[in-house]
Amino acid sequence: MKKTDYLITGIGFVILGIGLYMVKTLENVQGVILTLPYILVGTGCGSFGYGMSNIISKKAISKDVKLQKQMEIEENDERNIAITNKSKAKAYDLMTFVFGIVMLIFALMNIDMVAILLLVAAYLLVHIYAIYYRLKYEKEM
Amino acid sequence: MKNKLEELRKERGIKQEELAEAMEVSRQTIGSLENGRYNPSILLAFKLARYFEMSIEDIFIYEEDSE
């Protein structure tokens, strides 16, 4: 796990570096290439921050065995898991409704068909994923 | 679901933190169980019953209309 954190941090740092270099050096570009450096800076910062925070937090608790045990208990606590799952389920229900409304608004606004289709595909993907797990758990439980 | 957890714990002079540590759950879980706000999984119910050397039915009181 620690190796993965260092890897994510390193990759993030490299992507960030490439992004910053592209911001400084790219000239007279158009289209997607124009936004690419900023996307790289964004994803680089995100990966670097995520990896670094993991490394720091793990280092901070590595010397305190009691705290480590407490955190493990909090993570595996059945009530905490039940609360997380319940809130995720509520958020899923809300997302279904919100996605539906957004699709309708996009359609009424005459937004580009590609954007609407992408949203519909994302909406369907989430629902297919939910159906897949429902069937899987029905077999398992 | 009602239960006698708080009563049993206090009888034995155990703190919520100690019971939580023994059950490997958070202190908040023990608090919620005692208040009847949270019903434990069957595994936790067994663990609690073993800890107090009692049967599950002696700790948790099932009432038809409690659901």
PDB file of N, CA and C in Angstrom, chain A residues 69 73-74 77-79, chain B residues 24 26 29 32 38 41:
ATOM      1  N   LYS A  69      -4.864   0.971  15.993  1.00  0.00           N
ATOM      2  CA  LYS A  69      -5.900  -0.014  16.329  1.00  0.00           C
ATOM      3  C   LYS A  69      -7.273   0.666  16.352  1.00  0.00           C
ATOM      4  N   ILE A  73     -10.524  -0.071  14.077  1.00  0.00           N
ATOM      5  CA  ILE A  73     -11.844  -0.372  14.648  1.00  0.00           C
ATOM      6  C   ILE A  73     -12.904   0.551  14.032  1.00  0.00           C
ATOM      7  N   GLU A  74     -12.596   1.836  13.966  1.00  0.00           N
ATOM      8  CA  GLU A  74     -13.541   2.822  13.401  1.00  0.00           C
ATOM      9  C   GLU A  74     -13.882   2.474  11.952  1.00  0.00           C
ATOM     10  N   ASP A  77     -15.982  -0.820  11.976  1.00  0.00           N
ATOM     11  CA  ASP A  77     -17.141  -0.815  12.871  1.00  0.00           C
ATOM     12  C   ASP A  77     -18.426  -1.031  12.073  1.00  0.00           C
ATOM     13  N   GLU A  78     -19.213  -2.028  12.485  1.00  0.00           N
ATOM     14  CA  GLU A  78     -20.395  -2.402  11.693  1.00  0.00           C
ATOM     15  C   GLU A  78     -21.428  -1.282  11.612  1.00  0.00           C
ATOM     16  N   ARG A  79     -21.532  -0.482  12.678  1.00  0.00           N
ATOM     17  CA  ARG A  79     -22.488   0.636  12.642  1.00  0.00           C
ATOM     18  C   ARG A  79     -22.012   1.698  11.647  1.00  0.00           C
TER      19      ARG A  79
ATOM     20  N   GLU B  24     -14.442  -4.988  19.654  1.00  0.00           N
ATOM     21  CA  GLU B  24     -13.813  -4.414  18.449  1.00  0.00           C
ATOM     22  C   GLU B  24     -14.795  -3.588  17.629  1.00  0.00           C
ATOM     23  N   SER B  26     -16.773   0.608  17.773  1.00  0.00           N
ATOM     24  CA  SER B  26     -16.547   1.941  18.334  1.00  0.00           C
ATOM     25  C   SER B  26     -17.396   2.150  19.594  1.00  0.00           C
ATOM     26  N   THR B  29     -20.977   2.878  18.883  1.00  0.00           N
ATOM     27  CA  THR B  29     -21.830   1.716  18.579  1.00  0.00           C
ATOM     28  C   THR B  29     -22.429   1.159  19.872  1.00  0.00           C
ATOM     29  N   SER B  32     -25.133   3.513  21.006  1.00  0.00           N
ATOM     30  CA  SER B  32     -26.346   3.374  20.194  1.00  0.00           C
ATOM     31  C   SER B  32     -27.093   2.084  20.512  1.00  0.00           C
ATOM     32  N   TYR B  38     -29.739   1.351  17.584  1.00  0.00           N
ATOM     33  CA  TYR B  38     -29.104   0.491  16.576  1.00  0.00           C
ATOM     34  C   TYR B  38     -29.235  -0.975  16.980  1.00  0.00           C
ATOM     35  N   SER B  41     -25.623  -6.702  14.448  1.00  0.00           N
ATOM     36  CA  SER B  41     -25.631  -7.849  13.545  1.00  0.00           C
ATOM     37  C   SER B  41     -25.671  -9.100  14.423  1.00  0.00           C
TER      38      SER B  41
END
